[in-house]
Structure formats: C-alpha cells, structure tokens
Coordinates of C-alpha atoms and ligand atoms in Angstrom, one line a residue:
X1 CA 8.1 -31.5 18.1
X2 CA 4.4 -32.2 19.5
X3 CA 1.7 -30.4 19.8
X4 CA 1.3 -31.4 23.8
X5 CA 4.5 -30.0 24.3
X6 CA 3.2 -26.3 23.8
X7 CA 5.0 -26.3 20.3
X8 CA 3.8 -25.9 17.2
X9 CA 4.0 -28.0 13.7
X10 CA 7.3 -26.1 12.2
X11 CA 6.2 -23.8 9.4
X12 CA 8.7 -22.5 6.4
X13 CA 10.1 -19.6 6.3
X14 CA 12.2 -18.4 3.0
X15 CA 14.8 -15.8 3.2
X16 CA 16.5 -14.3 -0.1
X17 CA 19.4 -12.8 0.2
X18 CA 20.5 -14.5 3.1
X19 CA 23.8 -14.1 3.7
X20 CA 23.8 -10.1 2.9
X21 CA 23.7 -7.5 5.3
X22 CA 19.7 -7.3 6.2
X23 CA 19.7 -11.2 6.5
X24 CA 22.6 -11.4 8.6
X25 CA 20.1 -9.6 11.3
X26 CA 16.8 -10.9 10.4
X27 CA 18.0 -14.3 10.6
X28 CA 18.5 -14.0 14.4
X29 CA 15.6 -12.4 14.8
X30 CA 13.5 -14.9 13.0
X31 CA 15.3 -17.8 14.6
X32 CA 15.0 -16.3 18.1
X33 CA 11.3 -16.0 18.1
X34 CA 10.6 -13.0 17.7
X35 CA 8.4 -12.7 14.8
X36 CA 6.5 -15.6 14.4
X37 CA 6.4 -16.6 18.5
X38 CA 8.2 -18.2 21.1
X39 CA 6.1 -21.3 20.7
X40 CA 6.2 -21.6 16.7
X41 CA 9.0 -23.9 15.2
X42 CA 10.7 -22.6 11.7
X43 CA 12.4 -24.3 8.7
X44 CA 14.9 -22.2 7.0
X45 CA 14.9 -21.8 3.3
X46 CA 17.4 -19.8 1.9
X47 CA 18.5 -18.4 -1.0
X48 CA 21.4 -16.8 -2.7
X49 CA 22.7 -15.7 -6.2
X50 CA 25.7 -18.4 -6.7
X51 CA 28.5 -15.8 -6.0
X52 CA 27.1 -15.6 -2.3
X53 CA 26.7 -19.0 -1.5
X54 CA 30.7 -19.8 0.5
X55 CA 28.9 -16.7 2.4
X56 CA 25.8 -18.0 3.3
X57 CA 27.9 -21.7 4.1
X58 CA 29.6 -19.6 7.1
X59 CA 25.4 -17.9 7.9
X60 CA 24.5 -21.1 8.5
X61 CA 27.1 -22.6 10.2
X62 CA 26.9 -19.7 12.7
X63 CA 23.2 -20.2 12.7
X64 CA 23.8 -24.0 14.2
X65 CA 26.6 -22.7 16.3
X66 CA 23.4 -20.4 17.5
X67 CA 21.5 -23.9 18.6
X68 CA 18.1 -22.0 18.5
X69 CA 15.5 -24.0 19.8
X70 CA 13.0 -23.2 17.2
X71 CA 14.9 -23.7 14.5
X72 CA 13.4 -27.4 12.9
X73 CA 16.2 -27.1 9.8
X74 CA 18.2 -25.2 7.7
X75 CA 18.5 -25.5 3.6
X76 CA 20.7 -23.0 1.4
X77 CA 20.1 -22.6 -2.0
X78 CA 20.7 -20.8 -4.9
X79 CA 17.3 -22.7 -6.8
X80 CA 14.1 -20.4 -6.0
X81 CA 12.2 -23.4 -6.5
X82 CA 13.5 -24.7 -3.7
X83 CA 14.2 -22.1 -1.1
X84 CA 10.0 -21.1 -1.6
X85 CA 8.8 -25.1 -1.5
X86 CA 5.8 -25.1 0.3
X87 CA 7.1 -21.7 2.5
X88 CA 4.3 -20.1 4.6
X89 CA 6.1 -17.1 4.6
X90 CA 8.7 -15.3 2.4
X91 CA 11.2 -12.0 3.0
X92 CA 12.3 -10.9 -0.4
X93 CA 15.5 -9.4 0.6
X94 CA 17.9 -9.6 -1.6
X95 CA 18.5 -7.3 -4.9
X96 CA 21.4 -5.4 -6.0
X97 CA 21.8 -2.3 -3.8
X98 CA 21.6 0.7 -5.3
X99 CA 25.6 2.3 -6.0
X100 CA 26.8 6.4 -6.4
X101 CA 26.4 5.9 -10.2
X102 CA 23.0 4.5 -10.3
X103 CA 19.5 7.1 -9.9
X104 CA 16.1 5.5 -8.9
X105 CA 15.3 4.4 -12.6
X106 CA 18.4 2.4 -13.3
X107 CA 17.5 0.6 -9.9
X108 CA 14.6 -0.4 -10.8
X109 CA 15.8 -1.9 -14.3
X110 CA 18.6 -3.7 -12.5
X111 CA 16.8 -5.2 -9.9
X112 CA 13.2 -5.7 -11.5
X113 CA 14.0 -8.8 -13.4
X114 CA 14.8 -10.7 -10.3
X115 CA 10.9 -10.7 -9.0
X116 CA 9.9 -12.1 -12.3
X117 CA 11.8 -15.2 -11.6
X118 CA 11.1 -14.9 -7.9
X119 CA 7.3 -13.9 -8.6
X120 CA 6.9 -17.2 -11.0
X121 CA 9.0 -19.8 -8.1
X122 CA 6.3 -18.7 -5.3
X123 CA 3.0 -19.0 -7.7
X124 CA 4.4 -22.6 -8.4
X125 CA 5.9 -24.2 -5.1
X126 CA 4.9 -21.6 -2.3
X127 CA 2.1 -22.9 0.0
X128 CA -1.2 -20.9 -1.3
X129 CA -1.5 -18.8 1.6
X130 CA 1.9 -17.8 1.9
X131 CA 3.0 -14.5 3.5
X132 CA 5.2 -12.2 1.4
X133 CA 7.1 -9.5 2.3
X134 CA 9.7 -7.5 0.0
X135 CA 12.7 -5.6 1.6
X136 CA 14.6 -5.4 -1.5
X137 CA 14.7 -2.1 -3.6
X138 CA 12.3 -0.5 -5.1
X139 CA 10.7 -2.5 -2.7
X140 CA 7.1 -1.4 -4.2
X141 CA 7.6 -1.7 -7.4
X142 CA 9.5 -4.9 -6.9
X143 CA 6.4 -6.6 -4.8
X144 CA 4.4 -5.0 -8.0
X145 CA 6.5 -7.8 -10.4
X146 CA 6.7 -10.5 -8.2
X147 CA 3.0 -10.3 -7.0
X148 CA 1.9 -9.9 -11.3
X149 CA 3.9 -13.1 -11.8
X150 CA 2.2 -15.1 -9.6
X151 CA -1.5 -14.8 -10.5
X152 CA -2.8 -17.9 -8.9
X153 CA -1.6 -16.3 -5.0
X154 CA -4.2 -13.9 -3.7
X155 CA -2.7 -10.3 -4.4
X156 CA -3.4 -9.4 -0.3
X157 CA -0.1 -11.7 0.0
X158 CA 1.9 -9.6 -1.6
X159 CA 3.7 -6.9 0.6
X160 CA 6.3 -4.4 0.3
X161 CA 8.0 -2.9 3.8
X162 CA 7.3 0.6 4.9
X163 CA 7.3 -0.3 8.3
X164 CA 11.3 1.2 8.6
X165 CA 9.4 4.3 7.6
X166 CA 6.8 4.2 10.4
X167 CA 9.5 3.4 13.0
X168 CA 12.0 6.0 11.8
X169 CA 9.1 8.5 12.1
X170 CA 8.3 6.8 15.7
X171 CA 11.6 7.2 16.3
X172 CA 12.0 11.0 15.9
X173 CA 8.7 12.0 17.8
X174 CA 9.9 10.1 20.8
X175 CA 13.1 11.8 21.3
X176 CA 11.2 15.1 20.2
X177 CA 8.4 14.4 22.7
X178 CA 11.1 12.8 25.3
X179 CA 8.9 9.6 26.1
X180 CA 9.7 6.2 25.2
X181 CA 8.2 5.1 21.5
X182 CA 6.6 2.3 23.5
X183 CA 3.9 5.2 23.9
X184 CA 3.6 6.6 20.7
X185 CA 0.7 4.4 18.4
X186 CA -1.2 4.7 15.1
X187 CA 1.8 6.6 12.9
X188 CA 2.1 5.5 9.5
X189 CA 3.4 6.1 6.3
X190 CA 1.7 6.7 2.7
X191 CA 2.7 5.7 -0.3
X192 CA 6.7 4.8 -1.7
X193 CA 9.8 3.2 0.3
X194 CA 11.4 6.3 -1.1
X195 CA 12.0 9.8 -0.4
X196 CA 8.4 11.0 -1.5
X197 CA 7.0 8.9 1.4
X198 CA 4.2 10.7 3.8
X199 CA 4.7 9.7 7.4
X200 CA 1.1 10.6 9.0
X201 CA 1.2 12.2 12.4
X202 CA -3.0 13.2 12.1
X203 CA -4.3 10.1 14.2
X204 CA -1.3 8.9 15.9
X205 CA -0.7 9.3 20.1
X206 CA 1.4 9.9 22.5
X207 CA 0.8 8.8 25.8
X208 CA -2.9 8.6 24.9
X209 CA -2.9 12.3 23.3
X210 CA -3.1 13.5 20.0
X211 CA 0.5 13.6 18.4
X212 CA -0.9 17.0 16.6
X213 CA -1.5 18.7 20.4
X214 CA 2.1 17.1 21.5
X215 CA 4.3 18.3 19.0
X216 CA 4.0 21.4 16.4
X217 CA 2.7 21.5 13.0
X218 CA 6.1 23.3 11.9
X219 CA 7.9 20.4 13.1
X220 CA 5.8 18.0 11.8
X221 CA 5.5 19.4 8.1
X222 CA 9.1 20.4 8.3
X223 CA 12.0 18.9 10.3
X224 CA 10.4 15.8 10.6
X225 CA 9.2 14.8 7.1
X226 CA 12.9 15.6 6.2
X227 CA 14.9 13.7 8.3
X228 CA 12.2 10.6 7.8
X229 CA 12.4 10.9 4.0
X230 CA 16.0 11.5 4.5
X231 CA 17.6 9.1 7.1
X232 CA 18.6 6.2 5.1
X233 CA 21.1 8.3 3.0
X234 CA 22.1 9.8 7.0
X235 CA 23.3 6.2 8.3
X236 CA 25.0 5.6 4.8
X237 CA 27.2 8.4 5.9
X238 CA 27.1 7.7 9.2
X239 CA 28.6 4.5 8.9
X240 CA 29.1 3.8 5.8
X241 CA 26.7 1.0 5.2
X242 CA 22.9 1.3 4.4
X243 CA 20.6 0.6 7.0
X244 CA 20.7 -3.5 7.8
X245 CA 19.6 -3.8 11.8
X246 CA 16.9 -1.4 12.2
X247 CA 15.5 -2.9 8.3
X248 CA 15.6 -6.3 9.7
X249 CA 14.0 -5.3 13.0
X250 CA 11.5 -3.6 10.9
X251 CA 11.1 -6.8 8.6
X252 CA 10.2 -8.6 11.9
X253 CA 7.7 -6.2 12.9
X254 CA 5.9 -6.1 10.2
X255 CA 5.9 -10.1 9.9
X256 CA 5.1 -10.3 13.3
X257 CA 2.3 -8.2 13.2
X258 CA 0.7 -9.9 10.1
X259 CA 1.2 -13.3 11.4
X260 CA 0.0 -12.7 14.8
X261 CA -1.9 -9.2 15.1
X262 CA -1.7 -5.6 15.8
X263 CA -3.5 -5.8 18.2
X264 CA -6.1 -2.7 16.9
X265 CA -2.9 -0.8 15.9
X266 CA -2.7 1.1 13.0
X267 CA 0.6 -0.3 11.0
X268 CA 2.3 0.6 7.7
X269 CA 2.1 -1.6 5.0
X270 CA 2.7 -1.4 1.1
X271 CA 0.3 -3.8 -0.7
X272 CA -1.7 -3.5 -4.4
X273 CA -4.6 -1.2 -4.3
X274 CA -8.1 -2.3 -4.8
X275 CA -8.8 1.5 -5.3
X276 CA -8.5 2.5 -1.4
X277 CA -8.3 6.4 -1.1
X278 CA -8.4 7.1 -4.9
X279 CA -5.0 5.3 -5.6
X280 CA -4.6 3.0 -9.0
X281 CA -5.5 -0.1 -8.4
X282 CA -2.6 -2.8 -8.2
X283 CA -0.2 -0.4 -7.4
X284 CA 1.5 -1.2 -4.4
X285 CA 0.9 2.1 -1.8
X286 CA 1.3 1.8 1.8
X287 CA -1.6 2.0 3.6
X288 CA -3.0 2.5 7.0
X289 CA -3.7 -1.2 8.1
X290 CA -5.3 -3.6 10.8
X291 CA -3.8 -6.9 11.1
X292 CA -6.1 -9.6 12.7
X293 CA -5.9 -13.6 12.1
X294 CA -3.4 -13.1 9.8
X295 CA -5.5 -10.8 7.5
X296 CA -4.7 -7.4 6.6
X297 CA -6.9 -4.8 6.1
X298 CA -6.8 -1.4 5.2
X299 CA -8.1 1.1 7.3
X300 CA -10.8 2.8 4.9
X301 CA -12.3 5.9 6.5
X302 CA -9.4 8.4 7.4
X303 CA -10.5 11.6 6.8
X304 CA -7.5 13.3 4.0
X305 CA -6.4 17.0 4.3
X306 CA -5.1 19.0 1.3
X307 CA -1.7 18.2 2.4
X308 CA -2.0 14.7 2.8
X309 CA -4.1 14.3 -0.6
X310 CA -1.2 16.0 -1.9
X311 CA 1.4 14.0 -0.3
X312 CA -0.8 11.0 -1.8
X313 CA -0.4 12.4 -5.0
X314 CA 3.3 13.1 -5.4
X315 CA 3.4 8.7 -4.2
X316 CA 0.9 7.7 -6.8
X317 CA 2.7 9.7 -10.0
X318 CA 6.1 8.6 -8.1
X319 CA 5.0 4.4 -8.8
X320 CA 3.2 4.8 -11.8
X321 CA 6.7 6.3 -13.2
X322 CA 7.8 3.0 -11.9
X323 CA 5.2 1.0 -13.2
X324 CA 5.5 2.2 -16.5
X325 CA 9.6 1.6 -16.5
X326 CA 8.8 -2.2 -16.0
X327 CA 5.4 -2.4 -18.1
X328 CA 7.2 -5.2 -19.7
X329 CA 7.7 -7.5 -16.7
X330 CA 4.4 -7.9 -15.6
X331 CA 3.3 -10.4 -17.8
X332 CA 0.5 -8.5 -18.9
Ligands
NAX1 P1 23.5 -6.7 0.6 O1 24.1 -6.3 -0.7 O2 24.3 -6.8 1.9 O3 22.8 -8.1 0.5 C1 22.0 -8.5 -0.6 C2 22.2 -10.0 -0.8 O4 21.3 -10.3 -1.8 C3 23.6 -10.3 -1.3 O5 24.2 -11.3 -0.5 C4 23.4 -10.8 -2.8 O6 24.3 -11.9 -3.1 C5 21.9 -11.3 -2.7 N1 21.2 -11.3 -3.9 C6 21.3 -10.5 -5.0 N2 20.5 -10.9 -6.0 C7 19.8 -12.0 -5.5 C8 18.9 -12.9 -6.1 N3 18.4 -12.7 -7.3 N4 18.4 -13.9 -5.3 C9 18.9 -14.1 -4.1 N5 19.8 -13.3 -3.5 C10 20.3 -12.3 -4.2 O7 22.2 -5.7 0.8 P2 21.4 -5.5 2.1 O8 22.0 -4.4 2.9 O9 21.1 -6.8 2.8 O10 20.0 -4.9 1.5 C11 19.2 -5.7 0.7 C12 18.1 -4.9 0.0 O11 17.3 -4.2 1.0 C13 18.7 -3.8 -0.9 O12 17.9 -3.8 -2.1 C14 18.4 -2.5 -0.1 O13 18.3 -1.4 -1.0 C15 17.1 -2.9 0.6 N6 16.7 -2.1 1.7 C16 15.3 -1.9 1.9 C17 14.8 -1.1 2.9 C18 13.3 -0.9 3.1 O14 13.0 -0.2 4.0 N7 12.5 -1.4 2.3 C19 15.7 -0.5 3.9 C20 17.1 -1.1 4.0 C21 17.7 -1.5 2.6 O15 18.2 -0.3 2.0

C-alpha cells in the first residue's frame, strides 16, 4: 500500500479473545472499515488462551476466506507479547464470562489477574500512544489493573466500554419516541458497566429537542433506567447467549469515535478520573466525553441534579468495592 493510492500506512490492531463470541463480530467489523476508515489498512494481532487457539485457526481462516481489502495481515497468538507488539490500538475482550454460580465479586477475582499480565505486555511492546479499550468483565475495574500495570502509557489510553450502555439507552428512547436513533444525540451513561449505571437523558435530543420535553420524567427515572440497567440479563434469556453483536458494534463505536472524532457529540466513555465531578481519582467512571484528534476529553461543566449526584454516588461506592477486592493487583 502507498500513500498516492489514497491508503494509508497499515496500523496494528490487537484483539484478545478473538475467537469468542464478541470477537467473532468485531472482527468483521474492524476488517470491514468501519472503525478505523475505509481508507486505513489494519494488521491483526490476536490473542487467545491456548485452549482457544484450533478456534481462532478456523477465525482466521474465515477471515482470509473474507479477502478484506484492508486487512495488511493476520497473526494469532496465545503470547501477549506478541499479539500487542507495536499495536496502535487494543480491544481487551476476552475474560472468563461470568456463570449462574458466580456474583459480581467472584468475577472480578477470576478475571482480574488476566489485566496484570495484559497491563504489563502493552507497557512493554505496545506503541506509546496506543488506544485501549476493555470489553471484558468488570470491564472498569479490569481497565483499572491493566492501566496500573503499565505506568509508562499515559493513563487517558486506558478505556473501559460503556458505549453498549449509551446505545441500549438510545435504543429504548427511539422506539419510545418512534423516530430513528439516528436523531437522538448527547445521551450517555455515568459511572459502572453494571447494573448501577446512570444513563443521562438531561442534555440529550431528539430531533433537535430536549429529550426531557420529548419523553416523561416517570419514564425516564423508571421504565427506562430499568430495562437499560437490565437488558443484558434480557438477551441472556432471550437467546441464551450474552450480548456479542450489539457489544461489538458498540466496541466499534466507541473506537471509531476515539480514533476519528465525535464530531461535537457527547459519547460515553469509562476512563481513570483526574477528579472530574467529585469522583476518586483513577478510578475508572464513564464520563461525558468529546473526542477530537484522537484525544478524549471529558466534558467538565454539566450541571448535576440530586438524582444524578446520587446516581454518581451509588457508581463511585459500587468501584471502590471493586477496587478494594483487587488492591493487591495494582502494583501499588
Ligand atoms: P466468550 O466466552 O465467547 O469469549 C471469550 C474468549 O476469551 C474465549 O475465546 C476465551 O478463550 C478467551 N480468553 C479467556 N481468557 C483469555 C485471556 N487471558 N487472554 C486471551 N483470551 C482469553 O465471551 P464473549 O461473549 O466474547 O464476551 C467477552 C467478554 O465481554 C466477557 O467478559 C463479557 O462479560 C464481556 N462483555 C462486556 C460487555 C460490555 O458492555 N462491556 C457487554 C458484552 C459482554 O458481556
């Protein structure tokens, strides 16, 4: 590829847990174009646990039976030190998912230790400006312990996804409001990827109005926040699997938009706190942010109501539960 041509030099792109569910989608997506353009080449890095690697032998071979344009190469690996060489940017997908027997603290000890490793592989090899996102639950909490084990990376590079949140809640006020979510702009969630999480309909449009005149407060503090927080237990049952296409749609999303913009759109993203809105520092909170030459920034001035201070507050006790359960892996 040349740059004359109207492509770009091929950048690196690391998926873990590649050949589960989540990267099964995001992999097309990814390859496609649709998250870091139609114009930007990608090498794929990725990694699996060795007891998923004959799986991700048959993801890759589909992936060349795709014959993507953009797609520059393909490695599989189950070495982390190799899957993040030099990567620009990284979707930390796979963990263990969370089974009947397990609550929200066992989760987090199963699945925390990965991000050490994971957190230690991108602070040596990873190119210094990488782009990280993590999928993988507690997705907070997990971006916490990769993002503490790699001090030398800026901690604005560490991520964690809310943006399944946001388009869940987009989602529901289209069909409520009967438009097209196209329309709808600047909704976005506070605080966990968990139950506790505050979609934010206060600034948000639709069709240019304000979402508060469109739809009813009972609603919104009601029905709504329910079947937001609740959804991703609703397609378990639904059909039986946890949510994998609309997360790896979201993945893209929020990529995209970090990589190329938001275009003056509020988005959701978890990242560590450097004391925005009262919350702890480091702990990883979604925030209302602006994406702009691949910088993120959090939206600073939103005026908080009791009930979204106390929304705030339920998130913040919520992750510093989870920080203390893995004080120990934070290398501090
Ligand atoms: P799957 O179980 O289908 O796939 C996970 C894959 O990760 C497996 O192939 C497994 O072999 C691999 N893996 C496990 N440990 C690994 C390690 N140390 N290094 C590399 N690969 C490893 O799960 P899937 O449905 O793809 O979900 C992946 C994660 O996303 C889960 O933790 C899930 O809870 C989380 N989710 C997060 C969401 C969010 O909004 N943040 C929503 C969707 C999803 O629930």
């Amino acid at each position: 590829m040349c740059e004359d041509d109207g492509m770009k030099k091929s950048i690196r792109v690391a998926v873990t847990g590649a050949a589960g569910n989540i990267g099964y989608a995001l992999l097309w997506r990814i390859a496609s174009g649709d998250c870091f353009g139609a114009n930007q080449p990608v090498t794929l890095q990725l990694l699996e646990i060795p007891p998923g690697m004959q799986r991700l032998d048959g993801v890759i071979m589909e992936l060349k039976d795709s014959a993507f344009p953009l797609v520059h190469d393909i490695v599989g690996t189950d070495d982390p030190n190799i899957a993040f060489k030099d990567a620009d940017a990284i979707f930390l997908v796979g963990s263990r998912p969370r089974t009947k027997d397990m609550d929200r603290a066992d989760l987090v000890a199963a699945n925390g230790p990965i991000f050490v490793g994971q957190g230690k592989a991108i602070n040596a090899v990873a190119s210094p400006n990488v782009k990280v996102i993590t999928v993988g639950n507690p997705c907070n909490t997990n971006a916490l312990i990769a993002c503490a084990n790699a001090p030398d990376i800026p901690s604005r590079q560490f991520t964690a996804m809310t943006r399944l949140d946001q388009n869940r809640a987009v989602g529901q006020m289209a069909e409520r409001a009967g438009v097209t979510a196209s329309t709808i702009h600047d909704v976005f969630i506070w605080g966990n990827h968990a139950n506790t999480m505050y979609p934010d309909p206060r600034f948000g449009t639709i069709d240019g109005k304000s979402v508060t005149d469109v739809l009813d407060k009972e609603w919104l503090q009601g029905a709504f926040l329910e079947t937001v927080a609740t959804r991703g237990k609703a397609i378990i049952v639904a059909r039986g699997a946890s949510s994998a296409a609309s997360a790896a749609s979201a993945a893209t999303d929020h990529m995209r938009d970090w990589w190329q913009g938001s275009n003056g759109r509020i988005v959701s993203m978890a990242l560590p706190s450097e004391g925005w809105y009262g919350v702890p520092e480091g702990l990883v909170f979604s925030f209302p942010c602006r994406c702009e030459n691949g910088e993120v920034t959090v939206v600073e001035d939103l005026p908080i109501d009791s009930f979204a201070q106390s929304k705030i507050d339920e998130n913040v006790a919520a992750l510093l539960e989870e920080r203390d359960a893995v004080s120990e892996l934070l290398g501090n």
